[in-house]
Short mmCIF file of C-alpha atoms and ligand atoms in Angstrom, two decimals:
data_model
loop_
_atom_site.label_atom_id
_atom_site.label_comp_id
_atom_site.label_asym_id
_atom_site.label_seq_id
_atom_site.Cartn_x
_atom_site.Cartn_y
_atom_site.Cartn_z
CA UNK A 1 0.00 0.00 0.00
CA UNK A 2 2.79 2.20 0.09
CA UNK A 3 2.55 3.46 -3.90
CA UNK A 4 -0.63 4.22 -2.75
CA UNK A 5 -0.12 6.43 0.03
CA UNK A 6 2.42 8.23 -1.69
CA UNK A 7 -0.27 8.92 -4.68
CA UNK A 8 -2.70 10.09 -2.75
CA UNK A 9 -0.39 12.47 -0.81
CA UNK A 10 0.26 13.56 -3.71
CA UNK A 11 -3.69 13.71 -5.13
CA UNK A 12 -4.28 16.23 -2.20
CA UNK A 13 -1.41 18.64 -2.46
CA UNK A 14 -2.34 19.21 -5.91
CA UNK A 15 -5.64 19.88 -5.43
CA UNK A 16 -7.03 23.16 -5.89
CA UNK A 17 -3.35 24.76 -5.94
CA UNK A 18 -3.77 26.11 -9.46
CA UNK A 19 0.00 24.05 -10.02
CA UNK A 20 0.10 23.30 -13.82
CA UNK A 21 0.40 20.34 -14.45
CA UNK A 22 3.48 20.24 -16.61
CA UNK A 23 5.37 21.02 -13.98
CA UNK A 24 8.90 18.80 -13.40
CA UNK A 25 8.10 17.35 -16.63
CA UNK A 26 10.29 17.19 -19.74
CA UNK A 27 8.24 17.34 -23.25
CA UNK A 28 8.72 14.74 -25.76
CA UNK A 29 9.32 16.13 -29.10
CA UNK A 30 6.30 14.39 -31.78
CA UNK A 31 6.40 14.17 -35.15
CA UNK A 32 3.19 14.16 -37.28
CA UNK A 33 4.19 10.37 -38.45
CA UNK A 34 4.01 9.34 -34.29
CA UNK A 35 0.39 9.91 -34.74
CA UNK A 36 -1.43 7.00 -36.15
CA UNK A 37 -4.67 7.36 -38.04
CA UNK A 38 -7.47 3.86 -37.00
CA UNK A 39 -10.49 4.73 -38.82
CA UNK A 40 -13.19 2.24 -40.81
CA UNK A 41 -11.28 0.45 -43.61
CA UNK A 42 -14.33 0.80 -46.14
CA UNK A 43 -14.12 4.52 -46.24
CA UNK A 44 -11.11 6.40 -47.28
CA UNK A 45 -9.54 8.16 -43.88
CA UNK A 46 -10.28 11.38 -45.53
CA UNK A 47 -13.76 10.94 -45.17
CA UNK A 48 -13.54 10.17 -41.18
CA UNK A 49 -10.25 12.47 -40.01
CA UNK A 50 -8.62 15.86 -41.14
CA UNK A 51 -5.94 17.42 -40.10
CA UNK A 52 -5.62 21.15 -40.84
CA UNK A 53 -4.79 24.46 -39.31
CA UNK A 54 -3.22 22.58 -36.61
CA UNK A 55 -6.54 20.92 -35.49
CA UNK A 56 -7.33 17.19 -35.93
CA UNK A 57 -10.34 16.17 -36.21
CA UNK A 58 -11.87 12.72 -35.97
CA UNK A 59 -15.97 11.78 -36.62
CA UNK A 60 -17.66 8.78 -37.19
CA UNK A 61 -21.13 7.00 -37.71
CA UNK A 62 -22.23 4.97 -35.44
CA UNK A 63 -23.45 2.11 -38.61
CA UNK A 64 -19.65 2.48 -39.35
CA UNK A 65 -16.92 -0.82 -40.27
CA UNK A 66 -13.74 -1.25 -37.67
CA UNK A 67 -10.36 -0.18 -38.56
CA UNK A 68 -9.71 -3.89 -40.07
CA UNK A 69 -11.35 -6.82 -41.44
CA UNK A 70 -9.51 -8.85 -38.62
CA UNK A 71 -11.16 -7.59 -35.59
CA UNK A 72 -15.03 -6.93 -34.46
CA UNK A 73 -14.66 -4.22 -32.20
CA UNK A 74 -17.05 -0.90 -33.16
CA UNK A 75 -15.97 1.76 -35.14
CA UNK A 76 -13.37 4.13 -34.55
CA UNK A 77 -11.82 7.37 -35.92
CA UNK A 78 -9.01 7.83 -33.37
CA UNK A 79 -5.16 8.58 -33.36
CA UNK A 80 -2.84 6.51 -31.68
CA UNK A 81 0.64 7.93 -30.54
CA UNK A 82 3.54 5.31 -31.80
CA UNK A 83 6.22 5.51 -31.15
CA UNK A 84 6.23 6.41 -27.32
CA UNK A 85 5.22 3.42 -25.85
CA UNK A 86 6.12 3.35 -21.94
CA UNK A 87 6.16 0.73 -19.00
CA UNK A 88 7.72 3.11 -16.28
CA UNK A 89 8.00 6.66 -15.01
CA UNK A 90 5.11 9.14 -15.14
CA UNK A 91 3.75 10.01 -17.99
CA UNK A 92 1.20 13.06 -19.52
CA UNK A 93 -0.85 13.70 -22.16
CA UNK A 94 -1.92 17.20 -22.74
CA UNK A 95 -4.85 18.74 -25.60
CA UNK A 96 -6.63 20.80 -26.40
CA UNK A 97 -10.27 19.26 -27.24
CA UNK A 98 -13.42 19.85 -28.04
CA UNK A 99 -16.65 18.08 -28.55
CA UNK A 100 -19.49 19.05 -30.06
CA UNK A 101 -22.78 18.54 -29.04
CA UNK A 102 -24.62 15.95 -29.73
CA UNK A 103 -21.58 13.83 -30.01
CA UNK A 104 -22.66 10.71 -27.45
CA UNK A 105 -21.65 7.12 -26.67
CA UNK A 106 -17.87 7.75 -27.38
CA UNK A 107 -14.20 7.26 -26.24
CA UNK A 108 -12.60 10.26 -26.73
CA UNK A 109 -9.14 9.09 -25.25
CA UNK A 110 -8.07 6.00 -23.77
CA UNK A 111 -4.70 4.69 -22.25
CA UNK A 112 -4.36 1.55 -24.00
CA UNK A 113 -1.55 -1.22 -23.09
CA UNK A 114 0.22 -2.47 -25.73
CA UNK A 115 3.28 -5.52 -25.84
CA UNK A 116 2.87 -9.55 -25.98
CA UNK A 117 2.10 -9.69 -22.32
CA UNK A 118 -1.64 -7.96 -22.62
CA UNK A 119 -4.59 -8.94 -24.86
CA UNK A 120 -5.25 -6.32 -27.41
CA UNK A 121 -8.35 -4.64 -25.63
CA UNK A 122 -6.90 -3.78 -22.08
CA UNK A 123 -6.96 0.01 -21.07
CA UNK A 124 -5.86 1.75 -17.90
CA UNK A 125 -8.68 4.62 -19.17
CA UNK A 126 -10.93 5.87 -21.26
CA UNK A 127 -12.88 8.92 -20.90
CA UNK A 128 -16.46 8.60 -22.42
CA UNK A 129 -18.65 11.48 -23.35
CA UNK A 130 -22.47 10.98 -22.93
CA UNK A 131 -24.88 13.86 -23.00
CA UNK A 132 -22.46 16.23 -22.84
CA UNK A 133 -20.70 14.67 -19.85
CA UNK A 134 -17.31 13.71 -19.85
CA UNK A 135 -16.64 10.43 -17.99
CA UNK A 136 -14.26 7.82 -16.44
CA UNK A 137 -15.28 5.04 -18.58
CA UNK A 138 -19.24 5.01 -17.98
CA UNK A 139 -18.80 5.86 -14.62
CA UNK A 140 -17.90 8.92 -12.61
CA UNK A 141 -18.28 12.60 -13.97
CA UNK A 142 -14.98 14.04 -14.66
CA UNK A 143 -16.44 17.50 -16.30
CA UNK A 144 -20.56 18.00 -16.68
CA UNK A 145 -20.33 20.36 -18.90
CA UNK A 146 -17.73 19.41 -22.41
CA UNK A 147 -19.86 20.49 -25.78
CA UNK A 148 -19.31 22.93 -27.80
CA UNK A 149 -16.03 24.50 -26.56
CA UNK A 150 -12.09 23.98 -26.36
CA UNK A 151 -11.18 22.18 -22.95
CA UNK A 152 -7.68 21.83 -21.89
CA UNK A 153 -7.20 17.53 -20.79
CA UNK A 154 -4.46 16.45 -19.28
CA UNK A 155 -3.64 13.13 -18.05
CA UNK A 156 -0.83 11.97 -15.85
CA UNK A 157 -0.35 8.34 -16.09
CA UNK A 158 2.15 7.32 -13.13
CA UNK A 159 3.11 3.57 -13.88
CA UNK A 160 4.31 2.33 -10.67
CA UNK A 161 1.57 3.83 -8.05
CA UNK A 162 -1.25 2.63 -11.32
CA UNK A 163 -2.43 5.71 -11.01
CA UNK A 164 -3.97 8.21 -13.44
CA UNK A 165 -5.12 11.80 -13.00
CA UNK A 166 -6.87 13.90 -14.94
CA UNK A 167 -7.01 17.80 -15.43
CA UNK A 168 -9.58 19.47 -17.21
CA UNK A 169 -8.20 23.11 -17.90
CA UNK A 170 -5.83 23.04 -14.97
CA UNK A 171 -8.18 21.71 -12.22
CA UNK A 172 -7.34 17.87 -11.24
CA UNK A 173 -10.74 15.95 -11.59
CA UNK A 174 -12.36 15.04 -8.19
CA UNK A 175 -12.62 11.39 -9.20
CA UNK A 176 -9.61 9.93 -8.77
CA UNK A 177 -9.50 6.72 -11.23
CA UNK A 178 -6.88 4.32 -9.49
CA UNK A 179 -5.60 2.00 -12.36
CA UNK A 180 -5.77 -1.37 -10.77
CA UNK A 181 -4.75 -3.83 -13.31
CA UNK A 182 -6.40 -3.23 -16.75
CA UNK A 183 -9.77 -3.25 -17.30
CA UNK A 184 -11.55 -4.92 -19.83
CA UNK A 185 -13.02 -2.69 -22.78
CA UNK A 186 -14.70 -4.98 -25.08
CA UNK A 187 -13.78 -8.50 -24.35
CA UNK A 188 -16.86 -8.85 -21.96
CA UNK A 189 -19.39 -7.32 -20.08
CA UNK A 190 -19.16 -3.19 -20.12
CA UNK A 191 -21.23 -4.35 -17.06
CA UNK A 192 -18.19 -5.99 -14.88
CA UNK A 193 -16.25 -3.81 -16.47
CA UNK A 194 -17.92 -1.04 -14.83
CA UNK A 195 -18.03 -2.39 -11.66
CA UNK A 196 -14.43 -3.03 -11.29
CA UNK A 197 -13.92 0.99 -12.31
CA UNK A 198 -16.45 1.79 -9.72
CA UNK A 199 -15.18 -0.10 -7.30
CA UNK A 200 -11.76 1.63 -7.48
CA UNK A 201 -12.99 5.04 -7.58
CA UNK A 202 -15.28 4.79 -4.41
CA UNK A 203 -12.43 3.20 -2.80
CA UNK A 204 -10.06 6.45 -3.48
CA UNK A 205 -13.35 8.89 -3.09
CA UNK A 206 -14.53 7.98 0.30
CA UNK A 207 -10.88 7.68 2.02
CA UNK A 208 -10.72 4.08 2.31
CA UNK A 209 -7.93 3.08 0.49
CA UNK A 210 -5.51 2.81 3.39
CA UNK A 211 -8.59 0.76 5.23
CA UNK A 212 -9.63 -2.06 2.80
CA UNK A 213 -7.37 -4.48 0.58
CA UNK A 214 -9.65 -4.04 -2.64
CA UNK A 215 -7.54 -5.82 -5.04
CA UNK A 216 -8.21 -8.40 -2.73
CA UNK A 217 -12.35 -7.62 -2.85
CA UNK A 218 -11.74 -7.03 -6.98
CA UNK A 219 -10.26 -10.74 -7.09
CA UNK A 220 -12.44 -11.90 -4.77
CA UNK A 221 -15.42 -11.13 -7.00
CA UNK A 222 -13.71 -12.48 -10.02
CA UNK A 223 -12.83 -15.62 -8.24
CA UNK A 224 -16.45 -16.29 -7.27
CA UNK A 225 -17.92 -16.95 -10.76
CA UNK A 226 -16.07 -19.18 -13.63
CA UNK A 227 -16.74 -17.60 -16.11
CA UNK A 228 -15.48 -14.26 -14.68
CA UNK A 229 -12.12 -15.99 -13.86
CA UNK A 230 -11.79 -17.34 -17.10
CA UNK A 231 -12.42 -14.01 -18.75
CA UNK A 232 -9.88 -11.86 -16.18
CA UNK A 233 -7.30 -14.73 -15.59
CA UNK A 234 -5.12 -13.13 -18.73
CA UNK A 235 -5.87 -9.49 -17.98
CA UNK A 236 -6.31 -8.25 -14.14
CA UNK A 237 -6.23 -11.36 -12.39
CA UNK A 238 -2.54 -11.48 -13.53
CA UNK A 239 -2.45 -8.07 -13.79
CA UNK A 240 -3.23 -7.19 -9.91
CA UNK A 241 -1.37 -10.10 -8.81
CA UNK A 242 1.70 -9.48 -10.57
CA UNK A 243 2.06 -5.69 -10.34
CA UNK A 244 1.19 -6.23 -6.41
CA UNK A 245 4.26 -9.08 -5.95
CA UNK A 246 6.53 -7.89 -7.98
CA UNK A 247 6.30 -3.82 -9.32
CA UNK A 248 4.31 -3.02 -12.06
CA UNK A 249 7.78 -2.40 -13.76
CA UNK A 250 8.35 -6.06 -14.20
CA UNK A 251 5.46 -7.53 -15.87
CA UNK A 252 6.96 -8.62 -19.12
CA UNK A 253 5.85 -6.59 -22.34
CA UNK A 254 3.34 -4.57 -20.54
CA UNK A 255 3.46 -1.25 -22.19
CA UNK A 256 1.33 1.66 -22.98
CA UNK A 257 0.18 4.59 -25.13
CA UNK A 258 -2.02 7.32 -25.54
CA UNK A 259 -4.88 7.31 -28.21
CA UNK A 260 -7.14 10.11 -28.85
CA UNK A 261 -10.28 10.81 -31.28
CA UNK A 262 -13.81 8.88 -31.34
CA UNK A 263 -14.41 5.15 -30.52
CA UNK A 264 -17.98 3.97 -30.23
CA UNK A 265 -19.19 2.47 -27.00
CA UNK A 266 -21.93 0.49 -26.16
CA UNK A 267 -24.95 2.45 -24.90
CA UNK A 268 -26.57 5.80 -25.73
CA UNK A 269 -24.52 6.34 -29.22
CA UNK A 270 -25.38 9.49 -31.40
CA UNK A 271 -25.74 8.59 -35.42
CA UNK A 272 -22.71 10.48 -35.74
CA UNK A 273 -19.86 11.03 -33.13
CA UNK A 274 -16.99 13.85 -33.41
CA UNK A 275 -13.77 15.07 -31.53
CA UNK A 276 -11.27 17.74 -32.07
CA UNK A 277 -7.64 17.98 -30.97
CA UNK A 278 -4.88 20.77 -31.41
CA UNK A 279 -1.74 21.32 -29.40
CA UNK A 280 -1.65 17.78 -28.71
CA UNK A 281 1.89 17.12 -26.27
CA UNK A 282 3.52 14.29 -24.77
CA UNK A 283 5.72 14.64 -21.68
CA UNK A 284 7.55 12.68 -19.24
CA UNK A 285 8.93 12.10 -15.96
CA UNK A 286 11.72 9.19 -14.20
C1 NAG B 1 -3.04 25.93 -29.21
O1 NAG B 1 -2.02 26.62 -28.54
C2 NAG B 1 -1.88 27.98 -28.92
C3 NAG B 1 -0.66 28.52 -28.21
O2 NAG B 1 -0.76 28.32 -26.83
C4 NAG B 1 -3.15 28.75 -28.56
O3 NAG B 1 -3.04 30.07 -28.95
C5 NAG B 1 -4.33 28.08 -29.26
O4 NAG B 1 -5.51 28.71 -28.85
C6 NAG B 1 -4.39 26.61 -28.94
N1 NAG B 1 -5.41 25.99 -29.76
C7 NAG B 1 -6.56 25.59 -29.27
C8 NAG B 1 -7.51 25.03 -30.25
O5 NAG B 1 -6.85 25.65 -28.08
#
């Protein structure tokens, strides 16, 4: 529990000090080839993302193909940055976005893992806008109000504590989403799934974290249905158990990166979903 401690520590000094964010970190210099384009493979990409005047933007419909024939997952116009994969030290993505309304049902940026030792659909977050809210996955509110106007995100991703925090125009969100092993995005239930993201937040939001185990509780509810153990064993059964024994630093191939843009979910989608990104800056910390 000590990563722990030290994150939260570190969760309440920040708060409400006005620090930027940035601070103590170094930037990491992008090229335009480190972002990669996924959009639907029947369309061209021209007709779901453009790039111009320093704003990218990224729309798709929600009858829309994946990104490949090989996979089934929904569509997606998004960018992923290559190139900058990580599996230690702290980490930050910073943007400018905007979404505008009517835009529902949608990823706008995820933390995805990458490397042979995760399946292909793990992320450590995603931030879903419905209604005009901006969300941890389908769960807590991280900014009410997001349509229809340029928001400054930024998301520090510190690999060893597994945690992630996010700033919407300088102000750390409330919700604290404590990346406990890697949850599930579309391998199985958005239902479990959302549990498991629950359970982590409530744990950091009501002060209990230095009270309860609740990896133990999150494996304890996996380990109580079959099926549920079958579906997490690979992913944060061995995720939780490993990063807990031996450092989250150590779990071979596990890697990450930031992706950006629109990605269908699975409950109250608009026909059409959109995102736009400008100033978009990487940045790191040992
Ligand atoms: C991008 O950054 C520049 C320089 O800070 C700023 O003037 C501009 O408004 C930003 N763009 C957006 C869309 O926020």
């Amino acid at each position: 529990m000590l990563f722990l401690h030290a994150a939260l520590v570190a969760v309440a000094a920040g708060r409400g000090s006005g620090d930027n964010p940035t601070d103590g970190f170094e930037k990491v210099e992008l090229a335009d080839g480190d972002f990669m384009v996924q959009s639907p493979y029947n369309v061209p990409e021209s007709q779901r993302f453009r790039y111009r005047d320093g704003v990218r933007t990224f729309w798709v419909y929600k009858t829309d193909m994946p990104f490949n024939t090989a996979i089934h997952t929904n569509p997606r116009s998004e960018a992923m940055i290559r190139g900058h994969e990580y599996s230690s030290g702290v980490w930050q993505f910073e943007g400018d976005g905007y979404v505008p309304a009517g835009t529902s049902g949608a990823s706008v940026m995820q933390i995805h893992t990458a490397g042979e030792g995760s399946a292909a659909h793990e992320t450590v977050l995603m931030l879903h806008v419905y209604d005009g809210v901006l969300r941890f996955y389908n769960g807590a509110a991280v900014q009410r109000s997001i349509y229809d106007r340029w928001f400054q995100l930024n998301i520090v991703h510190d690999v060893a504590a597994s945690t992630v925090a996010v700033y919407v125009d300088g102000r750390r969100s409330r919700a604290v989403h404590k990346a406990s092993g890697a949850f599930l995005n579309s391998l199985c239930s958005t239902m479990t799934q959302q549990r498991l993201t629950d359970l982590a937040i409530i744990a950091l939001e009501s002060g209990l974290l230095d009270k309860i185990e609740y990896e133990d509780i999150i494996e304890e509810f996996i380990s109580r249905n079959t099926k549920r153990m079958k579906l997490f064993k690979a992913s944060v059964f061995a995720g939780t158990a490993l990063r807990r024994r031996f450092g989250a630093s150590v779990i071979p191939g596990e890697s990450y990166y930031f992706k950006f843009g629109v990605y269908m979910q699975h409950q109250d989608q608009s026909s059409c979903m959109e995102s736009r990104w400008a100033n978009v800056t990487l940045y790191t910390k040992q």
